[in-house]
Structure formats: structure tokens, C-alpha cells
Amino acid sequence: MNKLQGRPFRGLFLVVLFVASVLPQVGGQMRRRHRSTHTPALVTSAAQHPKFHLDCTLPALTTEALAIDKVCANRGSSPAGSDSAKQNLIKNRFCLPDAPTTPVDIDFNILDQLQKAARDKGIPFGRKPVPGDPTKTMEDLPPDRSVVVDLITDTHGEHFGEGMLVRLEGFVFKAQHSNTFVFSGKGESVNCKAKTLKRNDIHIALSRTKAGAMDTSEASECETVTAEISPHHRSAIYNRFDSNPKDFLNGKKQKAGQDKLKGQPLPLKGARVRLTGQLFFDASHSAPCRNGQGAPPRLSIWEVHPVFAIEVFETTQSKFIPFEDWAQLHGN
């Protein structure tokens, strides 16, 4: 895989560099391996410290503590030290090991190869019977996440595994806030079982081609791969990366206890995008699709999660531009 040519993310990354220069005790996005135990500069006392600890600046998100940051810790609602808590800590990791500044381009084949390697090495994922009660199941997660850190090597000698800063290009098959009240979702432990949109991940399914993205069949969805935008420190504009009309008010009034988005969805279905974030093994999911069926349908349970930055190809300019700029051009 070829690396990017050191080209920083437009605009937003310049802001990050500036913030990093004036807040030296806070690492840049990319101050990997939480070597520092300093309290972030944006926090002035223990009483003000949000339960979600952010010890680095972010490339395209916000340093402001949001509602979920004040009530949901990095490990979510899982018991401390549990395999679920270990996975949640990785899901919520914005500061990657070794502080990479240049993402590695990956494609669908890499995610497929990672899936096969995890299976061949017997790395646990999905669910297993509860000891003593085979009628019930529980998550079967890796107790040691190091087994997925350096999993495969490509023909160019590039190593791939969890914790890498990567960039993936594809076409939006669908994007929606997951595990919410809209679909009677039960919430996820990583987000403390919250059911509102602003306190849940945005699930993005990507297709290899525009034609595949426009085909709504399960067989076509089985060929998609996944990226997710965390609700923690999520800029308001990123909530608009949602193609599901049911997540929007569409002119209706907001009901009590709900937080549907104003307006209507942006024209994201079939849009060509580039997503940058952490390469992550989501072991909570069962095996990917077989014979055109899966639950949920997908090519691989390896994801880009959390997403740090989004670019959309703007046809009128013949280039990728930041999502926030694209949304201004196509907003309603």
C-alpha cells in the first residue's frame, strides 16, 4: 500500500497544529500511546473534568465536552477490566500509538484479508455459550488485543492491524445513527446504552462502486465494509452524515425525549468519500456474510473506527473536499 505524500488534511489540520502549539501538554491528534498522564489543558479542575478523558486534540472533531462526554466514560458501561471494557477503550481511542500523522491508504481487499487472518489464527469474535447455561450466549472477545495489532503484511512490506491510522475510499451504501430509538435500539455498552442520536455512533456502510452503493439488496450490502463516527467530541456537522430519512424531522415537530435532526438528509447515498481513522477489529459482531446473507450484512468485521475526518468528492470541482465544505454546498 502506498502512503499518502504527507499531505495534511485541509484547514482543519492546520487548526490542530495551531492548537497543539499553544497547548503543549496536549498531544496532537496523533500523539499515540497515551504516554502523558497530564490533565488536558482545556480542563481546569477535577470537578470540571468530563467522565470521558480526552488527552489529545482531534483533526476534525471538537475539543468541547459534549453531553455524552460528561456521563459516559471511555470504557462505556462495561465493568472495569472486562474484555468488553478493553474493546470499548479501543473504540474510543482518538490518540493512536506512535502518533501517526500520515494515514496509510487501504482498500476492501485489505479488510477482507484481515478478516481471513483473524479467522485462521483463531482470534475470538462474535458470541459463545454462557458457561453453565448453553441456552444463553455472551460476547466472545479477545482478552488480549495485542493479537490483532500486527496481523498481516502486504507485498510492499506494510504491516496492518488494529491501531493504524488509515484512509479508506468508497461509495456510501448507507449512513445512519445506530442503536437509537428510531429503530427501537437497545444502545451499546460503549455509549452507556444511550438511545438518542447524538449519543450513538454513526454507522457508515461503504461499497466498492457507485452501482453497488445504489443497489439496496442484502447481497449488495454483504459486499460493504464499515466505518463509524463516535459520538464523543463529535462536531455538530458530523451528525449530518446520515442518509436515513427516519433520523430527520422532515418538517415535523420534535417529540419529547427525542433528538431527530432538523431538515432532510443530504444527498449522501452513492457519494464517493474518503474516511480517515483507526483500523479496528470489532469482535462484537458475528462472522461476516456467507452466501449473500449476514447479521449484520458486511464483508468484514474490521472497520475504520473511530472516524477522524471525512472527505467527499465534489464533482463540480473534480476533487475531494472536507465534508463540512461539501455539506454547505449541498445543504438544505
mmCIF file of C-alpha atoms in Angstrom:
data_model
loop_
_atom_site.group_PDB
_atom_site.id
_atom_site.type_symbol
_atom_site.label_atom_id
_atom_site.label_comp_id
_atom_site.label_asym_id
_atom_site.label_seq_id
_atom_site.Cartn_x
_atom_site.Cartn_y
_atom_site.Cartn_z
ATOM 1 C CA MET A 1 0.000 0.000 0.000
ATOM 2 C CA ASN A 2 1.267 3.421 -0.845
ATOM 3 C CA LYS A 3 1.245 6.012 1.882
ATOM 4 C CA LEU A 4 -0.067 9.477 1.335
ATOM 5 C CA GLN A 5 2.513 12.019 0.393
ATOM 6 C CA GLY A 6 2.445 13.862 3.719
ATOM 7 C CA ARG A 7 -0.462 15.994 2.545
ATOM 8 C CA PRO A 8 -2.221 17.360 5.656
ATOM 9 C CA PHE A 9 -5.979 17.496 5.899
ATOM 10 C CA ARG A 10 -7.128 20.815 4.599
ATOM 11 C CA GLY A 11 -7.933 23.627 7.001
ATOM 12 C CA LEU A 12 -8.875 21.544 9.980
ATOM 13 C CA PHE A 13 -5.438 20.007 10.372
ATOM 14 C CA LEU A 14 -3.906 23.488 10.335
ATOM 15 C CA VAL A 15 -6.158 24.337 13.239
ATOM 16 C CA VAL A 16 -4.985 21.209 15.025
ATOM 17 C CA LEU A 17 -1.353 22.146 14.556
ATOM 18 C CA PHE A 18 -2.029 25.596 15.947
ATOM 19 C CA VAL A 19 -3.854 24.226 18.963
ATOM 20 C CA ALA A 20 -1.090 21.715 19.570
ATOM 21 C CA SER A 21 1.466 24.538 19.535
ATOM 22 C CA VAL A 22 -0.338 26.578 22.159
ATOM 23 C CA LEU A 23 -1.309 23.631 24.333
ATOM 24 C CA PRO A 24 1.957 21.708 24.571
ATOM 25 C CA GLN A 25 0.714 19.402 27.306
ATOM 26 C CA VAL A 26 -1.974 18.094 24.968
ATOM 27 C CA GLY A 27 -0.685 15.747 22.247
ATOM 28 C CA GLY A 28 -1.537 16.308 18.589
ATOM 29 C CA GLN A 29 -4.204 14.023 17.173
ATOM 30 C CA MET A 30 -1.948 11.766 16.838
ATOM 31 C CA ARG A 31 0.077 11.588 19.959
ATOM 32 C CA ARG A 32 -0.155 7.873 20.135
ATOM 33 C CA ARG A 33 0.246 5.742 23.215
ATOM 34 C CA HIS A 34 -1.064 7.961 25.959
ATOM 35 C CA ARG A 35 2.384 8.383 27.426
ATOM 36 C CA SER A 36 1.285 11.522 29.245
ATOM 37 C CA THR A 37 -0.934 11.414 32.312
ATOM 38 C CA HIS A 38 -1.380 15.184 32.391
ATOM 39 C CA THR A 39 -4.859 16.618 32.719
ATOM 40 C CA PRO A 40 -5.861 18.202 29.375
ATOM 41 C CA ALA A 41 -5.299 21.947 29.214
ATOM 42 C CA LEU A 42 -8.963 22.579 28.487
ATOM 43 C CA VAL A 43 -9.794 21.235 31.968
ATOM 44 C CA THR A 44 -9.047 23.446 34.945
ATOM 45 C CA SER A 45 -10.199 21.316 37.876
ATOM 46 C CA ALA A 46 -11.206 17.786 38.782
ATOM 47 C CA ALA A 47 -14.822 18.889 39.135
ATOM 48 C CA GLN A 48 -14.837 20.118 35.528
ATOM 49 C CA HIS A 49 -13.187 17.030 34.090
ATOM 50 C CA PRO A 50 -15.663 15.120 31.917
ATOM 51 C CA LYS A 51 -16.001 11.401 32.554
ATOM 52 C CA PHE A 52 -14.716 10.837 29.037
ATOM 53 C CA HIS A 53 -10.986 11.651 29.145
ATOM 54 C CA LEU A 54 -9.573 13.249 26.021
ATOM 55 C CA ASP A 55 -5.809 13.719 26.145
ATOM 56 C CA CYS A 56 -5.151 14.829 22.588
ATOM 57 C CA THR A 57 -6.537 17.257 20.052
ATOM 58 C CA LEU A 58 -8.634 15.988 17.181
ATOM 59 C CA PRO A 59 -8.291 16.673 13.458
ATOM 60 C CA ALA A 60 -11.890 17.352 12.549
ATOM 61 C CA LEU A 61 -13.896 16.998 15.730
ATOM 62 C CA THR A 62 -14.330 19.287 18.714
ATOM 63 C CA THR A 63 -12.395 19.625 21.967
ATOM 64 C CA GLU A 64 -15.601 20.733 23.688
ATOM 65 C CA ALA A 65 -17.010 18.141 26.095
ATOM 66 C CA LEU A 66 -20.479 17.120 24.887
ATOM 67 C CA ALA A 67 -23.363 15.750 26.959
ATOM 68 C CA ILE A 68 -22.247 12.148 26.483
ATOM 69 C CA ASP A 69 -18.681 13.021 27.484
ATOM 70 C CA LYS A 70 -19.932 14.122 30.890
ATOM 71 C CA VAL A 71 -21.836 10.936 31.685
ATOM 72 C CA CYS A 72 -20.106 8.101 29.814
ATOM 73 C CA ALA A 73 -16.501 7.074 30.462
ATOM 74 C CA ASN A 74 -14.039 5.747 27.875
ATOM 75 C CA ARG A 75 -14.864 2.145 28.802
ATOM 76 C CA GLY A 76 -18.588 2.819 28.457
ATOM 77 C CA SER A 77 -20.861 0.928 30.815
ATOM 78 C CA SER A 78 -18.806 -2.286 30.789
ATOM 79 C CA PRO A 79 -17.213 -3.473 34.067
ATOM 80 C CA ALA A 80 -13.639 -2.271 34.532
ATOM 81 C CA GLY A 81 -11.111 -4.853 33.354
ATOM 82 C CA SER A 82 -13.646 -6.859 31.344
ATOM 83 C CA ASP A 83 -12.965 -7.863 27.744
ATOM 84 C CA SER A 84 -15.844 -5.603 26.740
ATOM 85 C CA ALA A 85 -14.283 -2.650 28.568
ATOM 86 C CA LYS A 86 -10.936 -3.334 26.846
ATOM 87 C CA GLN A 87 -12.637 -3.244 23.451
ATOM 88 C CA ASN A 88 -14.595 -0.097 24.311
ATOM 89 C CA LEU A 89 -11.372 1.668 25.284
ATOM 90 C CA ILE A 90 -10.039 0.901 21.800
ATOM 91 C CA LYS A 91 -13.304 2.026 20.167
ATOM 92 C CA ASN A 92 -12.947 5.337 21.979
ATOM 93 C CA ARG A 93 -9.266 5.800 21.175
ATOM 94 C CA PHE A 94 -8.567 9.081 19.412
ATOM 95 C CA CYS A 95 -4.851 9.128 20.307
ATOM 96 C CA LEU A 96 -3.217 6.331 18.349
ATOM 97 C CA PRO A 97 0.024 4.502 19.220
ATOM 98 C CA ASP A 98 3.175 6.231 17.947
ATOM 99 C CA ALA A 99 1.282 9.393 16.948
ATOM 100 C CA PRO A 100 0.957 8.853 13.169
ATOM 101 C CA THR A 101 0.401 11.961 11.097
ATOM 102 C CA THR A 102 0.122 10.357 7.655
ATOM 103 C CA PRO A 103 -2.611 7.754 7.110
ATOM 104 C CA VAL A 104 -1.994 4.589 5.123
ATOM 105 C CA ASP A 105 -4.364 4.034 2.224
ATOM 106 C CA ILE A 106 -6.267 0.761 2.496
ATOM 107 C CA ASP A 107 -8.901 -0.882 0.310
ATOM 108 C CA PHE A 108 -11.619 -3.507 0.649
ATOM 109 C CA ASN A 109 -9.135 -6.295 -0.076
ATOM 110 C CA ILE A 110 -7.061 -5.406 2.994
ATOM 111 C CA LEU A 111 -10.140 -5.574 5.218
ATOM 112 C CA ASP A 112 -11.065 -8.928 3.681
ATOM 113 C CA GLN A 113 -7.528 -10.266 4.231
ATOM 114 C CA LEU A 114 -7.584 -9.095 7.848
ATOM 115 C CA GLN A 115 -10.862 -10.960 8.371
ATOM 116 C CA LYS A 116 -9.425 -14.175 6.962
ATOM 117 C CA ALA A 117 -6.258 -13.808 9.064
ATOM 118 C CA ALA A 118 -8.292 -13.350 12.258
ATOM 119 C CA ARG A 119 -10.293 -16.474 11.426
ATOM 120 C CA ASP A 120 -7.211 -18.528 10.517
ATOM 121 C CA LYS A 121 -5.444 -17.539 13.736
ATOM 122 C CA GLY A 122 -8.461 -18.470 15.825
ATOM 123 C CA ILE A 123 -8.920 -14.957 17.238
ATOM 124 C CA PRO A 124 -12.267 -14.907 19.071
ATOM 125 C CA PHE A 125 -15.186 -12.778 17.903
ATOM 126 C CA GLY A 126 -18.963 -12.968 17.867
ATOM 127 C CA ARG A 127 -20.775 -14.863 20.615
ATOM 128 C CA LYS A 128 -20.315 -18.053 22.658
ATOM 129 C CA PRO A 129 -22.488 -20.057 25.107
ATOM 130 C CA VAL A 130 -22.668 -18.784 28.671
ATOM 131 C CA PRO A 131 -20.789 -21.211 30.959
ATOM 132 C CA GLY A 132 -23.307 -23.373 32.762
ATOM 133 C CA ASP A 133 -26.233 -22.210 30.616
ATOM 134 C CA PRO A 134 -25.918 -23.211 26.942
ATOM 135 C CA THR A 135 -29.340 -21.662 26.219
ATOM 136 C CA LYS A 136 -27.784 -18.197 26.546
ATOM 137 C CA THR A 137 -24.874 -16.548 24.778
ATOM 138 C CA MET A 138 -22.315 -13.872 25.589
ATOM 139 C CA GLU A 139 -19.760 -11.879 23.581
ATOM 140 C CA ASP A 140 -16.615 -13.784 22.669
ATOM 141 C CA LEU A 141 -13.987 -11.032 22.629
ATOM 142 C CA PRO A 142 -10.174 -11.217 22.548
ATOM 143 C CA PRO A 143 -8.915 -10.913 26.154
ATOM 144 C CA ASP A 144 -5.612 -9.648 24.731
ATOM 145 C CA ARG A 145 -5.969 -7.028 21.982
ATOM 146 C CA SER A 146 -2.288 -7.294 21.032
ATOM 147 C CA VAL A 147 -3.133 -10.327 18.860
ATOM 148 C CA VAL A 148 -4.770 -8.020 16.288
ATOM 149 C CA VAL A 149 -2.171 -5.228 16.295
ATOM 150 C CA ASP A 150 0.168 -6.627 13.619
ATOM 151 C CA LEU A 151 -1.880 -9.212 11.778
ATOM 152 C CA ILE A 152 -0.904 -9.183 8.093
ATOM 153 C CA THR A 153 1.854 -7.851 5.836
ATOM 154 C CA ASP A 154 1.255 -6.882 2.206
ATOM 155 C CA THR A 155 3.582 -7.396 -0.752
ATOM 156 C CA HIS A 156 5.178 -3.986 -0.117
ATOM 157 C CA GLY A 157 6.135 -4.933 3.423
ATOM 158 C CA GLU A 158 3.448 -2.754 5.031
ATOM 159 C CA HIS A 159 2.071 -4.168 8.291
ATOM 160 C CA PHE A 160 -1.644 -3.928 9.023
ATOM 161 C CA GLY A 161 -3.554 -4.312 12.252
ATOM 162 C CA GLU A 162 -5.577 -2.564 14.923
ATOM 163 C CA GLY A 163 -4.477 0.924 15.888
ATOM 164 C CA MET A 164 -3.188 2.047 12.469
ATOM 165 C CA LEU A 165 -4.143 5.435 11.076
ATOM 166 C CA VAL A 166 -5.741 4.540 7.734
ATOM 167 C CA ARG A 167 -7.716 6.109 4.922
ATOM 168 C CA LEU A 168 -10.428 4.218 3.035
ATOM 169 C CA GLU A 169 -12.245 5.269 -0.119
ATOM 170 C CA GLY A 170 -15.662 4.019 -1.162
ATOM 171 C CA PHE A 171 -19.242 4.938 -2.039
ATOM 172 C CA VAL A 172 -21.911 5.451 0.616
ATOM 173 C CA PHE A 173 -24.301 2.495 0.671
ATOM 174 C CA LYS A 174 -25.969 3.917 3.783
ATOM 175 C CA ALA A 175 -25.143 6.011 6.831
ATOM 176 C CA GLN A 176 -27.253 6.300 9.965
ATOM 177 C CA HIS A 177 -27.089 6.781 13.714
ATOM 178 C CA SER A 178 -27.099 3.246 15.079
ATOM 179 C CA ASN A 179 -28.768 1.619 18.109
ATOM 180 C CA THR A 180 -31.192 4.514 18.633
ATOM 181 C CA PHE A 181 -34.864 4.941 19.486
ATOM 182 C CA VAL A 182 -35.605 5.291 15.767
ATOM 183 C CA PHE A 183 -35.354 1.529 15.352
ATOM 184 C CA SER A 184 -36.079 0.624 18.978
ATOM 185 C CA GLY A 185 -32.360 0.199 19.526
ATOM 186 C CA LYS A 186 -31.093 -1.010 22.887
ATOM 187 C CA GLY A 187 -27.950 1.115 22.812
ATOM 188 C CA GLU A 188 -24.362 -0.140 23.073
ATOM 189 C CA SER A 189 -22.176 -0.586 26.138
ATOM 190 C CA VAL A 190 -19.533 1.665 24.551
ATOM 191 C CA ASN A 191 -22.064 4.524 24.661
ATOM 192 C CA CYS A 192 -23.535 3.556 28.047
ATOM 193 C CA LYS A 193 -26.689 2.150 26.423
ATOM 194 C CA ALA A 194 -27.868 5.593 25.285
ATOM 195 C CA LYS A 195 -30.678 5.578 22.700
ATOM 196 C CA THR A 196 -30.585 9.125 21.303
ATOM 197 C CA LEU A 197 -28.906 10.064 18.041
ATOM 198 C CA LYS A 198 -26.317 12.419 19.489
ATOM 199 C CA ARG A 199 -25.148 9.776 21.960
ATOM 200 C CA ASN A 200 -24.644 6.959 19.456
ATOM 201 C CA ASP A 201 -22.204 6.049 16.706
ATOM 202 C CA ILE A 202 -22.951 6.894 13.096
ATOM 203 C CA HIS A 203 -22.693 3.624 11.173
ATOM 204 C CA ILE A 204 -21.427 4.017 7.601
ATOM 205 C CA ALA A 205 -21.576 1.178 5.075
ATOM 206 C CA LEU A 206 -19.338 1.658 2.035
ATOM 207 C CA SER A 207 -19.490 -0.065 -1.364
ATOM 208 C CA ARG A 208 -16.637 -0.529 -3.791
ATOM 209 C CA THR A 209 -18.600 1.058 -6.651
ATOM 210 C CA LYS A 210 -21.361 3.591 -7.114
ATOM 211 C CA ALA A 211 -23.524 0.914 -8.740
ATOM 212 C CA GLY A 212 -23.081 -1.283 -5.665
ATOM 213 C CA ALA A 213 -23.991 1.616 -3.394
ATOM 214 C CA MET A 214 -27.254 2.204 -5.266
ATOM 215 C CA ASP A 215 -28.285 -1.470 -5.071
ATOM 216 C CA THR A 216 -30.264 -1.921 -1.851
ATOM 217 C CA SER A 217 -30.284 -5.743 -1.822
ATOM 218 C CA GLU A 218 -28.807 -7.693 1.094
ATOM 219 C CA ALA A 219 -26.411 -9.391 -1.311
ATOM 220 C CA SER A 220 -25.016 -5.988 -2.260
ATOM 221 C CA GLU A 221 -24.822 -4.911 1.398
ATOM 222 C CA CYS A 222 -22.843 -8.087 2.070
ATOM 223 C CA GLU A 223 -20.084 -6.600 -0.092
ATOM 224 C CA THR A 224 -19.855 -3.432 2.039
ATOM 225 C CA VAL A 225 -17.349 -2.515 4.726
ATOM 226 C CA THR A 226 -17.984 -0.384 7.780
ATOM 227 C CA ALA A 227 -16.786 2.874 9.307
ATOM 228 C CA GLU A 228 -18.175 4.544 12.433
ATOM 229 C CA ILE A 229 -18.151 8.093 13.782
ATOM 230 C CA SER A 230 -18.046 8.139 17.582
ATOM 231 C CA PRO A 231 -20.469 10.437 19.461
ATOM 232 C CA HIS A 232 -17.661 11.583 21.752
ATOM 233 C CA HIS A 233 -16.433 15.095 20.887
ATOM 234 C CA ARG A 234 -18.350 14.892 17.592
ATOM 235 C CA SER A 235 -18.744 18.175 15.752
ATOM 236 C CA ALA A 236 -22.396 19.075 15.120
ATOM 237 C CA ILE A 237 -21.932 18.978 11.346
ATOM 238 C CA TYR A 238 -20.852 15.325 11.531
ATOM 239 C CA ASN A 239 -24.333 14.418 12.783
ATOM 240 C CA ARG A 240 -25.465 15.356 9.273
ATOM 241 C CA PHE A 241 -23.515 12.435 7.805
ATOM 242 C CA ASP A 242 -26.715 10.400 7.800
ATOM 243 C CA SER A 243 -28.679 9.177 4.780
ATOM 244 C CA ASN A 244 -31.626 7.740 6.713
ATOM 245 C CA PRO A 245 -34.790 9.895 6.328
ATOM 246 C CA LYS A 246 -36.207 8.440 9.565
ATOM 247 C CA ASP A 247 -33.443 10.184 11.529
ATOM 248 C CA PHE A 248 -34.664 13.610 10.336
ATOM 249 C CA LEU A 249 -37.695 15.692 11.273
ATOM 250 C CA ASN A 250 -38.601 16.346 7.635
ATOM 251 C CA GLY A 251 -40.788 19.278 8.699
ATOM 252 C CA LYS A 252 -42.355 17.541 11.690
ATOM 253 C CA LYS A 253 -42.081 18.688 15.308
ATOM 254 C CA GLN A 254 -39.616 17.139 17.719
ATOM 255 C CA LYS A 255 -41.211 14.729 20.183
ATOM 256 C CA ALA A 256 -40.301 14.811 23.872
ATOM 257 C CA GLY A 257 -37.170 12.847 24.661
ATOM 258 C CA GLN A 258 -36.131 12.597 21.012
ATOM 259 C CA ASP A 259 -33.402 14.393 19.094
ATOM 260 C CA LYS A 260 -34.088 13.852 15.416
ATOM 261 C CA LEU A 261 -32.074 16.004 13.044
ATOM 262 C CA LYS A 262 -33.527 19.155 11.531
ATOM 263 C CA GLY A 263 -34.249 19.340 7.828
ATOM 264 C CA GLN A 264 -33.749 16.472 5.423
ATOM 265 C CA PRO A 265 -30.827 14.150 4.590
ATOM 266 C CA LEU A 266 -28.003 15.414 2.424
ATOM 267 C CA PRO A 267 -27.560 13.604 -0.942
ATOM 268 C CA LEU A 268 -25.085 11.106 0.534
ATOM 269 C CA LYS A 269 -26.445 7.908 -0.989
ATOM 270 C CA GLY A 270 -23.890 6.841 -3.610
ATOM 271 C CA ALA A 271 -21.496 9.689 -2.754
ATOM 272 C CA ARG A 272 -17.798 8.973 -3.207
ATOM 273 C CA VAL A 273 -15.997 9.526 0.090
ATOM 274 C CA ARG A 274 -12.640 9.122 1.823
ATOM 275 C CA LEU A 275 -12.699 8.331 5.527
ATOM 276 C CA THR A 276 -9.689 8.568 7.814
ATOM 277 C CA GLY A 277 -9.478 6.942 11.221
ATOM 278 C CA GLN A 278 -8.338 3.970 13.256
ATOM 279 C CA LEU A 279 -8.215 0.452 11.846
ATOM 280 C CA PHE A 280 -10.286 -1.543 14.340
ATOM 281 C CA PHE A 281 -11.366 -5.168 14.899
ATOM 282 C CA ASP A 282 -14.990 -5.088 16.096
ATOM 283 C CA ALA A 283 -15.176 -8.521 17.708
ATOM 284 C CA SER A 284 -18.711 -7.890 18.985
ATOM 285 C CA HIS A 285 -20.003 -8.832 15.535
ATOM 286 C CA SER A 286 -20.534 -12.360 14.312
ATOM 287 C CA ALA A 287 -18.918 -13.720 11.178
ATOM 288 C CA PRO A 288 -19.395 -11.651 8.009
ATOM 289 C CA CYS A 289 -21.710 -12.652 5.174
ATOM 290 C CA ARG A 290 -21.851 -16.086 3.673
ATOM 291 C CA ASN A 291 -23.888 -16.901 0.555
ATOM 292 C CA GLY A 292 -25.239 -13.354 0.425
ATOM 293 C CA GLN A 293 -26.534 -13.260 3.985
ATOM 294 C CA GLY A 294 -25.195 -11.905 7.258
ATOM 295 C CA ALA A 295 -26.212 -10.278 10.527
ATOM 296 C CA PRO A 296 -25.352 -7.524 10.067
ATOM 297 C CA PRO A 297 -24.522 -7.852 6.355
ATOM 298 C CA ARG A 298 -20.889 -6.902 5.665
ATOM 299 C CA LEU A 299 -17.719 -8.164 4.012
ATOM 300 C CA SER A 300 -15.532 -7.936 7.116
ATOM 301 C CA ILE A 301 -15.921 -7.063 10.792
ATOM 302 C CA TRP A 302 -12.746 -4.973 10.522
ATOM 303 C CA GLU A 303 -13.702 -1.289 10.457
ATOM 304 C CA VAL A 304 -12.434 2.269 10.350
ATOM 305 C CA HIS A 305 -13.484 3.238 13.879
ATOM 306 C CA PRO A 306 -13.488 5.912 15.119
ATOM 307 C CA VAL A 307 -13.510 8.100 12.025
ATOM 308 C CA PHE A 308 -11.395 11.238 12.472
ATOM 309 C CA ALA A 309 -12.020 13.037 9.170
ATOM 310 C CA ILE A 310 -14.321 12.795 6.155
ATOM 311 C CA GLU A 311 -13.812 13.998 2.590
ATOM 312 C CA VAL A 312 -16.431 13.902 -0.171
ATOM 313 C CA PHE A 313 -15.698 14.046 -3.895
ATOM 314 C CA GLU A 314 -17.221 17.237 -5.261
ATOM 315 C CA THR A 315 -17.918 16.663 -8.951
ATOM 316 C CA THR A 316 -18.103 20.369 -9.793
ATOM 317 C CA GLN A 317 -14.530 20.787 -8.521
ATOM 318 C CA SER A 318 -13.242 17.346 -9.562
ATOM 319 C CA LYS A 319 -11.624 16.776 -6.174
ATOM 320 C CA PHE A 320 -12.224 15.635 -2.614
ATOM 321 C CA ILE A 321 -13.186 18.358 -0.158
ATOM 322 C CA PRO A 322 -13.888 18.253 3.609
ATOM 323 C CA PHE A 323 -17.382 17.056 4.455
ATOM 324 C CA GLU A 324 -18.220 20.324 6.210
ATOM 325 C CA ASP A 325 -17.493 22.247 2.981
ATOM 326 C CA TRP A 326 -19.434 19.753 0.884
ATOM 327 C CA ALA A 327 -22.411 19.967 3.261
ATOM 328 C CA GLN A 328 -22.549 23.748 2.785
ATOM 329 C CA LEU A 329 -22.735 23.266 -0.981
ATOM 330 C CA HIS A 330 -25.474 20.649 -0.789
ATOM 331 C CA GLY A 331 -27.323 21.573 2.414
ATOM 332 C CA ASN A 332 -30.972 22.420 2.759
#
